[in-house]
Coordinates of C-alpha atoms in Angstrom, one line a residue:
Chain G
M168 CA 4.8 -8.2 -28.3
R169 CA 1.6 -6.8 -29.6
L170 CA -1.4 -8.8 -30.1
L171 CA -1.7 -8.2 -33.8
E172 CA 2.1 -8.8 -34.2
K173 CA 1.7 -12.1 -32.5
T174 CA -1.3 -13.3 -34.6
N175 CA 0.4 -12.1 -37.7
R176 CA 3.6 -13.9 -36.9
I177 CA 1.7 -17.1 -36.2
Y178 CA -0.4 -16.7 -39.3
L179 CA 2.7 -16.0 -41.4
L180 CA 4.5 -19.0 -40.0
F181 CA 1.6 -21.4 -40.6
S182 CA 0.8 -20.1 -44.2
L183 CA 4.5 -20.1 -45.1
S184 CA 5.0 -23.8 -44.0
L185 CA 1.7 -24.6 -45.8
Y186 CA 3.0 -22.9 -48.8
V187 CA 6.2 -24.8 -48.9
I188 CA 4.2 -28.1 -48.4
A189 CA 1.8 -27.2 -51.1
A190 CA 4.6 -26.2 -53.5
F191 CA 6.4 -29.3 -52.9
G192 CA 3.4 -31.4 -53.3
M193 CA 2.4 -29.8 -56.5
Y194 CA 5.9 -30.3 -58.0
S195 CA 5.8 -34.0 -57.0
I196 CA 2.4 -34.5 -58.5
I197 CA 3.3 -32.8 -61.8
K198 CA 6.5 -34.6 -62.0
W199 CA 4.7 -37.9 -61.3
L200 CA 2.2 -37.2 -64.0
I201 CA 4.8 -36.4 -66.6
Y202 CA 7.0 -39.4 -65.8
D203 CA 3.9 -41.5 -65.9
E204 CA 3.2 -40.2 -69.4
V205 CA 6.8 -40.6 -70.7
E206 CA 7.0 -44.1 -69.2
S207 CA 3.8 -45.2 -70.9
R208 CA 5.1 -44.0 -74.2
L209 CA 8.3 -45.8 -73.6
L210 CA 6.3 -49.0 -73.0
V211 CA 4.4 -48.4 -76.2
E212 CA 7.8 -48.1 -78.0
K213 CA 9.0 -51.2 -76.5
R214 CA 6.0 -53.0 -78.0
D215 CA 6.7 -51.4 -81.3
F216 CA 10.3 -52.6 -81.0
L217 CA 9.4 -56.1 -80.0
V218 CA 6.9 -56.3 -82.9
Y219 CA 9.5 -55.1 -85.2
I220 CA 12.2 -57.5 -84.2
H221 CA 9.7 -60.4 -84.4
H222 CA 9.0 -59.5 -88.1
Y223 CA 12.3 -58.2 -89.2
D224 CA 16.0 -58.8 -88.5
W225 CA 17.7 -56.3 -86.1
K226 CA 20.4 -54.3 -87.6
Q227 CA 22.2 -51.5 -85.9
D228 CA 21.3 -49.1 -88.7
S229 CA 17.7 -49.6 -88.4
Y230 CA 15.2 -46.8 -88.5
F231 CA 15.9 -45.7 -84.9
V232 CA 17.7 -42.4 -84.4
E233 CA 20.9 -42.1 -82.4
N234 CA 20.4 -42.0 -78.6
K235 CA 16.8 -43.1 -78.9
I236 CA 17.6 -46.8 -78.8
E237 CA 20.6 -48.9 -78.0
V238 CA 20.9 -52.5 -78.5
E239 CA 23.9 -54.5 -77.3
P240 CA 24.6 -58.0 -76.2
A241 CA 24.0 -58.5 -72.5
R242 CA 27.1 -58.9 -70.6
E243 CA 26.1 -58.8 -67.1
P244 CA 24.5 -61.6 -65.2
L245 CA 21.0 -61.7 -66.5
N246 CA 18.0 -60.6 -64.6
F247 CA 15.3 -60.0 -67.0
K248 CA 13.8 -57.1 -65.2
E249 CA 12.5 -54.1 -66.9
T250 CA 13.8 -50.9 -65.2
F251 CA 13.2 -47.2 -65.7
K252 CA 15.9 -44.8 -64.9
D253 CA 17.0 -41.2 -65.4
T254 CA 20.2 -40.8 -67.3
L255 CA 22.3 -37.9 -68.8
I256 CA 23.6 -38.1 -72.2
Q257 CA 25.8 -35.7 -74.0
D258 CA 24.2 -33.9 -77.0
R259 CA 25.9 -34.4 -80.2
Y260 CA 25.9 -30.8 -81.2
S261 CA 25.8 -28.7 -78.2
Q262 CA 28.1 -30.8 -75.9
K263 CA 25.4 -30.3 -73.3
M264 CA 24.3 -33.0 -71.0
I265 CA 20.7 -33.6 -71.8
P266 CA 18.4 -35.6 -69.3
F267 CA 16.8 -38.8 -70.6
R268 CA 14.3 -41.4 -69.3
Q269 CA 15.6 -44.7 -70.1
L270 CA 13.7 -48.1 -70.3
T271 CA 15.9 -51.1 -70.1
F272 CA 14.7 -54.5 -70.9
Y273 CA 16.3 -57.7 -72.1
V274 CA 15.2 -59.5 -75.2
P275 CA 16.7 -62.5 -77.3
I276 CA 17.7 -61.3 -80.8
Q277 CA 19.0 -64.0 -83.1
Q278 CA 19.3 -66.4 -80.3
A279 CA 21.4 -64.1 -78.2
E280 CA 20.4 -62.2 -75.2
H281 CA 20.4 -58.5 -75.8
R282 CA 20.0 -55.6 -73.5
V283 CA 17.8 -53.0 -75.1
A284 CA 17.5 -49.4 -73.7
I285 CA 14.9 -47.1 -75.1
R286 CA 15.3 -43.4 -74.2
K287 CA 13.1 -40.3 -74.3
S288 CA 14.5 -36.9 -74.0
M289 CA 13.2 -35.1 -70.8
I290 CA 14.4 -31.7 -71.6
Q291 CA 10.9 -30.5 -72.7
S292 CA 9.2 -32.3 -69.9
H293 CA 11.6 -30.7 -67.4
R294 CA 10.8 -27.3 -68.8
L295 CA 7.2 -28.0 -68.4
I296 CA 7.5 -29.1 -64.8
E297 CA 9.6 -26.0 -64.1
A298 CA 7.1 -23.7 -65.8
I299 CA 4.1 -25.1 -64.1
T300 CA 5.7 -25.2 -60.8
L301 CA 7.0 -21.6 -61.0
T302 CA 3.6 -20.3 -62.1
M303 CA 1.7 -22.2 -59.4
A304 CA 4.3 -21.1 -56.8
L305 CA 4.0 -17.5 -57.9
M306 CA 0.1 -17.7 -57.8
L307 CA 0.2 -19.3 -54.4
G308 CA 2.7 -16.6 -53.2
L309 CA 0.5 -13.9 -54.4
L310 CA -2.4 -15.5 -52.7
L311 CA -0.4 -15.7 -49.5
A312 CA 0.7 -12.1 -49.6
G313 CA -2.8 -11.0 -50.4
T314 CA -4.5 -12.9 -47.6
Y315 CA -1.7 -11.7 -45.3
W316 CA -2.2 -8.2 -46.1
F317 CA -5.9 -8.5 -46.0
Q318 CA -5.9 -10.2 -42.6
N319 CA -3.6 -7.6 -41.3
R320 CA -5.9 -4.8 -42.3
L321 CA -8.9 -6.7 -41.1
S322 CA -7.7 -7.6 -37.6
G323 CA -6.2 -4.1 -37.3
R324 CA -9.7 -2.8 -38.0
I325 CA -11.6 -5.3 -35.9
W326 CA -9.3 -4.8 -32.8
Q327 CA -9.5 -1.0 -33.2
P328 CA -12.2 -0.7 -30.4
F329 CA -10.2 -2.7 -28.2
Y330 CA -7.1 -0.5 -28.5
D331 CA -9.3 2.4 -28.1
T332 CA -10.7 1.1 -24.8
L333 CA -7.1 0.2 -23.7
S334 CA -5.8 3.8 -24.4
R335 CA -8.8 5.3 -22.5
I336 CA -8.3 3.0 -19.5
K337 CA -4.5 4.1 -19.6
T338 CA -5.4 7.7 -19.4
F339 CA -8.1 7.1 -16.7
D340 CA -7.1 8.8 -13.5
L341 CA -9.2 8.3 -10.3
T342 CA -7.9 11.4 -8.7
Q343 CA -9.5 13.5 -11.6
K344 CA -12.8 12.2 -10.3
Q345 CA -14.0 12.0 -13.9
K346 CA -15.9 8.9 -15.1
L347 CA -14.4 6.6 -17.6
Q348 CA -16.0 7.2 -21.0
L349 CA -16.0 4.2 -23.4
S350 CA -17.4 3.9 -26.9
Q351 CA -20.1 1.4 -28.0
P352 CA -18.4 -0.9 -30.5
E353 CA -20.7 -3.0 -32.8
I354 CA -18.7 -6.3 -31.9
I355 CA -20.7 -7.9 -29.1
E356 CA -17.6 -9.1 -27.2
F357 CA -15.9 -5.8 -27.1
S358 CA -19.1 -4.0 -26.2
E359 CA -19.5 -6.4 -23.4
L360 CA -15.9 -5.9 -22.3
N361 CA -16.5 -2.1 -22.4
E362 CA -19.6 -2.4 -20.3
V363 CA -17.9 -4.5 -17.7
I364 CA -14.9 -2.2 -17.5
Q365 CA -17.4 0.8 -17.4
K366 CA -19.2 -0.8 -14.5
M367 CA -16.0 -1.7 -12.7
S368 CA -14.4 1.7 -13.1
D369 CA -17.7 3.4 -12.0
K370 CA -17.6 1.2 -8.9
I371 CA -14.0 2.0 -8.2
L372 CA -14.5 5.6 -8.6
H373 CA -17.6 5.6 -6.4
D374 CA -15.6 3.6 -3.8
Y375 CA -12.7 5.9 -4.1
L376 CA -14.7 9.0 -3.5
N377 CA -16.5 7.2 -0.6
L378 CA -13.2 6.3 0.9
K379 CA -11.9 9.8 0.5
E380 CA -15.0 11.2 2.1
F381 CA -14.7 8.7 4.9
T382 CA -11.1 9.7 5.4
E383 CA -12.1 13.2 5.7
N384 CA -15.1 12.5 7.9
A385 CA -13.3 10.2 10.2
S386 CA -10.5 12.8 10.6
H387 CA -13.1 15.4 11.4
E388 CA -15.3 13.3 13.6
L389 CA -12.3 12.1 15.7
Q390 CA -10.3 15.2 15.7
T391 CA -13.2 17.4 17.0
P392 CA -13.8 15.3 20.2
L393 CA -10.1 15.3 20.7
A394 CA -9.9 19.0 20.4
L395 CA -12.7 19.1 22.9
I396 CA -10.8 17.0 25.4
N397 CA -7.7 19.0 25.0
A398 CA -9.5 22.3 25.4
K399 CA -11.4 21.1 28.6
V400 CA -8.2 19.9 30.0
E401 CA -6.5 23.1 29.3
Q402 CA -9.2 25.0 31.1
L403 CA -9.1 22.6 34.0
I404 CA -5.4 23.1 34.5
Q405 CA -6.0 26.9 35.0
S406 CA -7.9 26.1 38.1
E407 CA -5.9 26.9 41.1
Q408 CA -7.5 24.5 43.6
L409 CA -6.1 21.2 42.2
T410 CA -4.4 18.7 44.5
E411 CA -1.2 17.0 43.4
H412 CA -3.0 13.8 42.5
Q413 CA -5.7 15.6 40.4
T414 CA -2.9 17.4 38.5
H415 CA -1.3 14.1 37.9
W416 CA -4.5 12.5 36.6
I417 CA -5.3 15.6 34.3
Q418 CA -1.8 15.4 33.0
T419 CA -2.2 11.7 32.0
I420 CA -5.5 12.5 30.4
Y421 CA -4.0 15.3 28.5
E422 CA -1.0 13.3 27.3
A423 CA -3.2 10.4 26.3
S424 CA -5.6 12.5 24.3
L425 CA -2.6 14.2 22.6
R426 CA -1.1 10.8 21.8
M427 CA -4.4 9.7 20.5
S428 CA -4.7 12.7 18.1
R429 CA -1.2 12.0 16.8
L430 CA -2.0 8.4 16.2
N431 CA -5.1 9.5 14.4
Q432 CA -3.3 12.0 12.2
G433 CA -0.6 9.5 11.4
L434 CA -2.9 6.7 10.4
L435 CA -4.9 9.2 8.3
L436 CA -1.8 10.4 6.6
L437 CA -0.9 6.8 5.8
A438 CA -4.3 6.1 4.4
R439 CA -4.2 9.2 2.3
I440 CA -0.7 8.3 0.9
E441 CA -1.9 4.8 0.1
N442 CA -5.0 6.2 -1.6
R443 CA -2.7 8.6 -3.4
Q444 CA -4.7 11.5 -2.5
F445 CA -1.8 13.9 -2.8
I446 CA -1.7 14.9 -6.4
N447 CA 0.2 18.2 -6.8
D448 CA 3.7 16.7 -7.3
Q449 CA 6.5 19.1 -7.5
I450 CA 10.2 18.8 -8.0
I451 CA 11.7 19.2 -4.5
N452 CA 15.3 19.5 -3.3
L453 CA 15.2 16.9 -0.5
S454 CA 18.8 17.4 0.5
E455 CA 18.3 21.2 0.9
G456 CA 15.0 20.5 2.9
L457 CA 16.9 18.1 5.2
R458 CA 19.7 20.6 5.6
E459 CA 17.2 23.4 6.5
K460 CA 15.4 21.2 8.9
L461 CA 18.6 20.2 10.6
A462 CA 19.6 23.8 10.9
D463 CA 16.2 24.4 12.4
M464 CA 17.0 21.8 15.0
E465 CA 20.4 23.3 15.8
E466 CA 19.5 24.0 19.5
M467 CA 18.3 20.5 19.9
M468 CA 21.5 19.3 18.7
Q469 CA 23.5 21.6 20.8
Y470 CA 21.5 20.4 23.8
K471 CA 22.2 16.8 23.0
E472 CA 25.8 17.7 22.0
I473 CA 25.3 16.2 18.6
Q474 CA 27.8 16.8 15.9
L475 CA 26.4 17.6 12.5
S476 CA 28.4 17.0 9.3
L477 CA 27.0 17.8 5.9
S478 CA 28.4 16.7 2.5
I479 CA 26.1 17.5 -0.2
E480 CA 28.0 17.0 -3.6
S481 CA 24.9 17.9 -5.7
P482 CA 21.2 18.3 -4.7
F483 CA 19.1 15.3 -4.5
M484 CA 15.9 16.2 -6.4
V485 CA 12.7 14.2 -6.1
S486 CA 9.1 14.7 -7.4
L487 CA 6.8 14.8 -4.3
P488 CA 3.8 16.6 -3.1
P489 CA 5.1 19.4 -0.9
M490 CA 3.2 18.2 2.1
L491 CA 4.6 14.7 1.9
A492 CA 8.1 16.0 1.3
E493 CA 7.7 18.0 4.6
S494 CA 6.4 14.9 6.3
L495 CA 9.4 12.8 5.0
I496 CA 12.0 15.3 6.0
T497 CA 10.4 16.0 9.5
N498 CA 10.2 12.2 10.3
L499 CA 13.6 11.5 9.2
V500 CA 15.1 14.2 11.1
S501 CA 13.2 13.6 14.2
N502 CA 14.0 10.0 14.1
A503 CA 17.6 10.8 13.8
L504 CA 17.5 13.1 16.8
R505 CA 15.2 11.1 19.0
H506 CA 17.1 7.9 18.8
N507 CA 20.5 9.6 19.0
V508 CA 22.8 9.5 22.0
T509 CA 24.4 12.4 23.8
G510 CA 27.7 13.3 22.2
G511 CA 26.6 11.5 19.0
Q512 CA 26.6 12.4 15.3
I513 CA 24.4 13.1 12.4
Q514 CA 25.8 12.9 9.0
L515 CA 24.0 14.0 5.8
H516 CA 25.5 12.9 2.4
A517 CA 23.7 13.6 -0.8
S518 CA 24.4 13.2 -4.5
T519 CA 22.3 13.3 -7.6
D520 CA 21.1 9.8 -7.3
W521 CA 21.2 9.1 -3.6
L522 CA 20.9 10.6 -0.2
C523 CA 22.0 9.1 3.2
L524 CA 21.1 10.3 6.7
R525 CA 23.2 8.8 9.3
N526 CA 22.9 8.9 13.0
T527 CA 24.6 7.4 16.0
G528 CA 22.3 5.5 18.3
H529 CA 21.9 2.2 20.3
P530 CA 22.5 -1.1 18.4
L531 CA 19.3 -2.6 17.2
H532 CA 17.8 -5.8 18.5
N533 CA 15.4 -6.3 15.5
P534 CA 16.2 -6.4 11.8
P535 CA 16.2 -2.8 10.6
G536 CA 13.7 -3.4 7.9
E537 CA 11.1 -4.5 10.4
L538 CA 11.1 -1.0 11.9
F539 CA 9.3 0.2 8.7
S540 CA 6.1 -1.6 9.8
R541 CA 3.4 0.3 11.6
F542 CA 3.6 0.2 15.4
K543 CA 6.9 -1.7 15.3
K544 CA 9.2 0.0 17.8
E545 CA 12.7 -0.6 19.1
G546 CA 12.2 -1.1 22.8
S547 CA 8.9 0.0 24.4
S548 CA 9.4 3.8 24.6
S549 CA 6.1 5.3 24.7
E550 CA 7.0 8.6 23.4
S551 CA 7.3 7.5 19.9
L552 CA 4.1 6.3 18.1
G553 CA 5.9 3.8 15.8
L554 CA 4.4 5.4 12.8
G555 CA 7.2 7.7 11.5
L556 CA 9.2 5.2 9.7
A557 CA 6.0 3.6 8.4
I558 CA 5.1 7.0 7.0
V559 CA 8.5 7.4 5.5
K560 CA 8.4 4.0 3.8
E561 CA 4.9 4.5 2.5
I562 CA 5.9 7.8 1.0
C563 CA 9.0 6.3 -0.6
D564 CA 7.1 3.3 -2.0
N565 CA 4.3 5.4 -3.6
Y566 CA 6.6 8.0 -5.1
G567 CA 9.4 6.0 -6.8
L568 CA 12.0 6.1 -4.1
Q569 CA 14.0 3.2 -2.6
I570 CA 14.7 3.4 1.1
Q571 CA 17.2 1.3 2.9
Y572 CA 17.8 1.1 6.7
T573 CA 21.1 -0.4 7.8
E574 CA 22.7 -0.4 11.3
V575 CA 26.4 -1.1 11.9
N576 CA 27.8 -0.8 15.3
G577 CA 25.3 1.7 16.5
M578 CA 25.5 3.8 13.3
H579 CA 22.0 4.0 11.7
S580 CA 21.9 4.9 8.1
F581 CA 18.7 5.7 6.0
C582 CA 19.6 5.8 2.3
L583 CA 17.2 7.0 -0.2
R584 CA 17.7 6.1 -4.0
K585 CA 15.6 7.0 -7.1
G586 CA 13.8 4.2 -9.0
H587 CA 12.2 1.0 -7.9
Chain V
M3 CA -12.3 43.9 20.7
K4 CA -15.2 41.9 19.3
M5 CA -14.8 38.3 18.1
L6 CA -17.1 35.6 16.7
V7 CA -16.5 32.0 17.2
V8 CA -18.1 29.8 14.5
E9 CA -18.0 26.2 15.7
D10 CA -20.6 23.6 15.7
E11 CA -19.2 21.6 18.6
Q12 CA -20.9 23.3 21.5
G13 CA -18.3 22.3 24.2
L14 CA -15.3 23.4 22.1
A15 CA -17.0 26.7 21.2
E16 CA -17.6 27.3 24.9
S17 CA -14.0 26.6 25.9
I18 CA -12.7 29.0 23.2
T19 CA -15.1 31.6 24.3
A20 CA -14.3 31.2 27.9
Y21 CA -10.6 31.3 27.2
L22 CA -10.7 34.3 25.0
S23 CA -13.1 36.2 27.3
K24 CA -10.5 35.9 30.0
E25 CA -8.1 37.8 27.8
G26 CA -10.6 40.6 27.6
Y27 CA -12.3 39.9 24.2
R28 CA -16.0 40.2 23.8
C29 CA -16.9 36.8 22.3
E30 CA -20.0 35.6 20.6
M31 CA -20.7 32.2 19.4
A32 CA -22.5 30.8 16.2
S33 CA -23.0 27.1 15.8
T34 CA -24.5 26.9 12.3
Y35 CA -23.7 28.4 8.9
Q36 CA -27.0 30.4 8.8
E37 CA -26.4 31.8 12.4
A38 CA -22.9 32.9 11.6
D39 CA -24.0 34.4 8.3
E40 CA -26.6 36.4 10.0
K41 CA -24.4 37.6 12.7
L42 CA -21.7 38.6 10.3
Y43 CA -24.5 40.5 8.3
L44 CA -25.7 42.4 11.4
Y45 CA -22.5 43.2 13.3
E46 CA -18.8 44.1 12.8
Y47 CA -16.3 41.9 14.3
D48 CA -12.5 42.5 14.7
C49 CA -11.8 38.8 14.3
I50 CA -13.6 35.6 13.6
I51 CA -12.6 32.1 14.4
V52 CA -14.2 29.7 11.8
D53 CA -14.6 26.0 11.6
L54 CA -14.7 24.7 8.0
T55 CA -17.2 21.9 8.4
L56 CA -20.4 23.5 9.6
P57 CA -24.0 22.4 9.7
G58 CA -25.7 24.1 6.7
G59 CA -22.7 25.1 4.7
D60 CA -19.0 25.3 4.2
G61 CA -16.8 27.7 6.4
L62 CA -14.9 28.7 3.2
Q63 CA -18.1 30.1 1.7
L64 CA -18.7 32.0 4.8
I65 CA -15.3 33.6 4.7
E66 CA -15.8 34.5 1.0
T67 CA -19.0 36.4 1.7
L68 CA -17.4 38.1 4.7
K69 CA -14.5 39.2 2.7
K70 CA -16.8 40.8 0.1
R71 CA -18.6 42.7 2.8
S72 CA -15.8 43.8 5.2
A73 CA -12.2 43.2 4.4
S74 CA -10.8 44.3 7.6
T75 CA -12.0 41.4 9.8
G76 CA -9.2 39.0 10.8
I77 CA -9.9 35.4 10.1
I78 CA -8.6 32.3 11.7
I79 CA -9.7 28.9 10.4
I80 CA -9.8 26.0 12.8
S81 CA -10.3 22.7 11.0
A82 CA -9.9 19.1 11.5
R83 CA -9.0 18.9 7.8
N84 CA -5.2 18.9 7.7
A85 CA -5.0 18.7 3.9
L86 CA -2.6 21.2 2.2
E87 CA -5.3 22.0 -0.3
D88 CA -7.6 23.2 2.4
R89 CA -4.9 25.3 3.8
I90 CA -4.2 26.8 0.5
K91 CA -7.8 27.3 -0.2
G92 CA -8.4 28.9 3.1
L93 CA -5.6 31.3 2.5
E94 CA -6.7 32.1 -1.0
V95 CA -10.2 33.1 0.1
G96 CA -8.6 35.6 2.5
S97 CA -8.1 33.9 6.0
D98 CA -5.1 35.0 8.0
D99 CA -4.3 31.8 9.8
Y100 CA -5.0 28.1 9.8
L101 CA -5.0 25.9 12.9
T102 CA -5.5 22.1 12.7
K103 CA -7.7 20.5 15.3
P104 CA -6.9 19.5 18.0
F105 CA -5.0 22.5 19.0
H106 CA -4.0 24.2 22.3
L107 CA -6.2 27.0 23.4
S108 CA -3.0 28.9 24.4
E109 CA -1.8 28.5 20.8
L110 CA -5.1 29.8 19.4
N111 CA -4.8 32.7 21.8
A112 CA -1.3 33.4 20.6
R113 CA -2.4 33.4 16.9
V114 CA -5.2 35.7 17.8
K115 CA -3.0 38.1 19.5
S116 CA -0.4 38.0 16.7
L117 CA -3.2 38.6 14.1
I118 CA -4.6 41.6 16.0
R119 CA -1.1 43.0 16.4
R120 CA -0.6 42.8 12.7
R121 CA -3.9 44.4 11.9
N122 CA -4.1 47.2 14.5
F123 CA -0.6 48.5 15.1
G124 CA 0.7 48.4 11.5
G125 CA 4.3 49.7 11.6
H126 CA 4.9 50.4 15.3
N127 CA 4.4 47.0 16.8
E128 CA 5.1 46.9 20.5
I129 CA 4.1 44.6 23.3
Q130 CA 4.6 46.0 26.8
Y131 CA 4.5 44.0 30.0
H132 CA 5.7 45.9 33.0
E133 CA 9.4 46.5 32.4
I134 CA 9.6 44.2 29.4
T135 CA 9.1 45.6 25.9
V136 CA 9.0 43.6 22.7
Q137 CA 9.4 45.1 19.4
S138 CA 7.8 42.4 17.3
L139 CA 8.8 43.8 13.8
S140 CA 12.5 44.0 14.6
R141 CA 12.2 41.0 17.1
K142 CA 14.0 43.0 19.7
V143 CA 13.5 42.7 23.5
F144 CA 14.1 45.4 26.0
V145 CA 14.1 45.2 29.8
K146 CA 14.0 48.7 31.3
E147 CA 15.1 50.3 28.0
Q148 CA 18.1 47.8 27.8
E149 CA 18.2 45.5 25.0
T150 CA 18.4 41.8 25.9
L151 CA 19.9 39.5 23.2
L152 CA 17.6 36.4 22.9
S153 CA 18.1 33.5 20.6
R154 CA 15.3 32.8 18.1
K155 CA 13.6 30.1 20.2
E156 CA 13.8 32.1 23.3
Y157 CA 12.2 35.1 21.6
D158 CA 9.4 32.9 20.4
L159 CA 9.0 31.5 23.9
L160 CA 8.8 34.9 25.4
L161 CA 6.2 36.1 22.9
Y162 CA 4.2 32.9 23.6
F163 CA 4.3 33.7 27.3
L164 CA 3.3 37.3 26.7
S165 CA 0.4 36.3 24.7
N166 CA -0.8 33.9 27.5
I167 CA -0.3 35.9 30.6
D168 CA -1.3 34.3 33.8
V169 CA -2.3 31.1 32.0
A170 CA -0.9 27.7 32.9
L171 CA 0.9 26.5 29.8
T172 CA 1.6 22.9 29.3
K173 CA 5.1 21.8 28.3
V174 CA 3.7 20.0 25.3
S175 CA 2.0 23.1 23.9
I176 CA 5.2 25.1 24.4
A177 CA 7.3 22.4 22.7
E178 CA 4.7 22.3 19.8
H179 CA 4.7 26.1 19.6
L180 CA 8.5 26.1 19.4
W181 CA 9.2 23.1 17.0
G182 CA 5.9 22.2 15.4
D183 CA 3.8 19.2 16.4
H184 CA 6.3 16.6 15.3
M185 CA 8.7 17.0 18.1
D186 CA 7.0 15.0 20.7
S187 CA 9.9 13.3 22.4
A188 CA 11.1 13.7 25.9
D189 CA 14.1 15.6 24.5
S190 CA 11.9 18.4 23.3
L191 CA 10.3 18.7 26.8
D192 CA 13.8 18.9 28.3
M193 CA 14.7 21.6 25.7
V194 CA 11.8 23.5 26.9
Y195 CA 13.2 23.4 30.3
S196 CA 16.5 24.5 29.3
H197 CA 15.1 27.4 27.1
I198 CA 13.0 28.6 29.9
K199 CA 16.1 28.5 32.3
N200 CA 18.0 30.6 29.8
L201 CA 15.2 33.1 29.1
R202 CA 14.6 33.5 32.9
R203 CA 18.3 34.1 33.4
K204 CA 18.7 36.7 30.6
L205 CA 15.6 38.6 31.7
I206 CA 16.7 38.7 35.4
E207 CA 20.2 39.8 34.4
K208 CA 18.8 42.9 32.8
G209 CA 16.8 43.7 35.9
S210 CA 13.5 42.1 35.2
R211 CA 11.4 40.5 38.0
D212 CA 11.0 36.7 37.7
Y213 CA 7.7 36.2 36.1
I214 CA 8.1 32.6 35.1
R215 CA 6.7 30.2 37.6
S216 CA 6.7 26.3 37.1
I217 CA 3.5 24.5 37.9
Y218 CA 4.1 21.0 39.3
G219 CA 3.4 18.3 36.6
I220 CA 1.9 20.6 34.2
G221 CA 4.1 23.4 32.9
Y222 CA 4.7 27.0 33.3
K223 CA 2.9 30.2 34.0
F224 CA 4.1 33.7 33.1
G225 CA 2.8 36.6 35.1
G226 CA 1.8 37.1 38.6
A227 CA 2.9 40.6 38.9

């Protein structure tokens, strides 16, 4: 729910309930006032009546109009209480029921207790109450709608800089290396917010560029000495006068330095994926890429007597930077080959939404998911660095792919799916 | 054949120079941008090997100026930067090849040879070593005028050997040449062995002498004739 929607909703709910309470309150007050007026007039008439019967004898045809006063001998058990009550009496002419306010009291006339009811028609008063209440309700309603509309416009305008900032942050992309440009709103809070965000984004951008530079530098600084070691070793092995021991030592140095440079490259690749330094995403047919890579490894498979079976229903297309797609494919294929057994199998199944690469191998001792961590290896074979699957996982995590590794009875499956 | 090695790491530049000199190239070194720029202005080279990160400037800049001056010089970039953007940029400004550090000297040598073949011989592209003839355009191999059918990898292997005659080649460098640098498992080293066995058999069958020698603990050497 949007901020403005939320405040508007709260505001509307609050003012509506206030409106209902106010309308009800107003109605009650007006009603009370009018009843008070009617009742005080009825009391005056009662006095008039009492004065009249004191001076004159009461007759049914006295000057009182029909329905206005009713005198009858009291029948019920007497309680000489004055009571007011609302009552409906049928109109003589129109047959309508007309509301009346009635004052009932008891008075002795000609030595007999009589119950006297004086009435006043409430029809006009009721109309008055209705008219006043309706008018007031209408005015209040207009006021409510007006303030609601105004508040809506006002907050829309006040929050404008905030939404502006928000949309700019949304479009901000570190990899573009462009500073975040924010406006200077006149509201202090927003201005401060923009300042803070500006500072933060500048710092982030600065750090990002530093990190990128460091990644490049580290790569360069480490690769060069490694290249140097490799080159010197290669020169050294050209020498004819090496003893068997020396050859062995040199070979060990050579392997160690190669291993180190692979490690370095792997870790740098991971860092670069994490920093999202690959930006030129392209739509890539991963199933076709895997098929080609597997075809490229045909000799290797022949050598290990591995059976390859392909079932590609439809191409599995993903959006990836080409270099990472290459890395993903190579790592998956080399993993399927390296941990395979002689006379084993590799199966590639693909469809629009998923892709599975399966290979035979040894049963796992660790939970398969753990092998996605860096330097986590099954067994202690020194030929694998333990980075391949970590790279695969990192690529999948960063580019909206889900990867699952399962192993059942020595059949290892890597399944890729789109979406998180 | 004149070459210029532009590399700021002295030791590496020396190794490259020594290795290539043995192949019969005349090599010169430059360790800074200015030095390289000056040499490229003064002399003509058939091929230059350039590091991208140089003291005093960017190797790409150097290539751009060189391309404007003389388009015929072959250019191989050697860089620690393994980013695709750098590779693309390098090829865009006109380099012919891109090697990521660390590399094998034998691999660099093979790339230089292949580059020079592409540049010098144009259409008729033949490599001759005693009784072995390789037509690199049609990828055909002849022993004493008789065609030998080699698989793709065996052909690549032979060409790699022919580019590095009388040089001890490590198994790893051969494996990397054949399958790229991701195939670092023991399997690929075994594969190297089986490919070499097949290549040797196919060459000898057609009457070639046995040029492949294995060097204990290290790898193989082609030559010795």
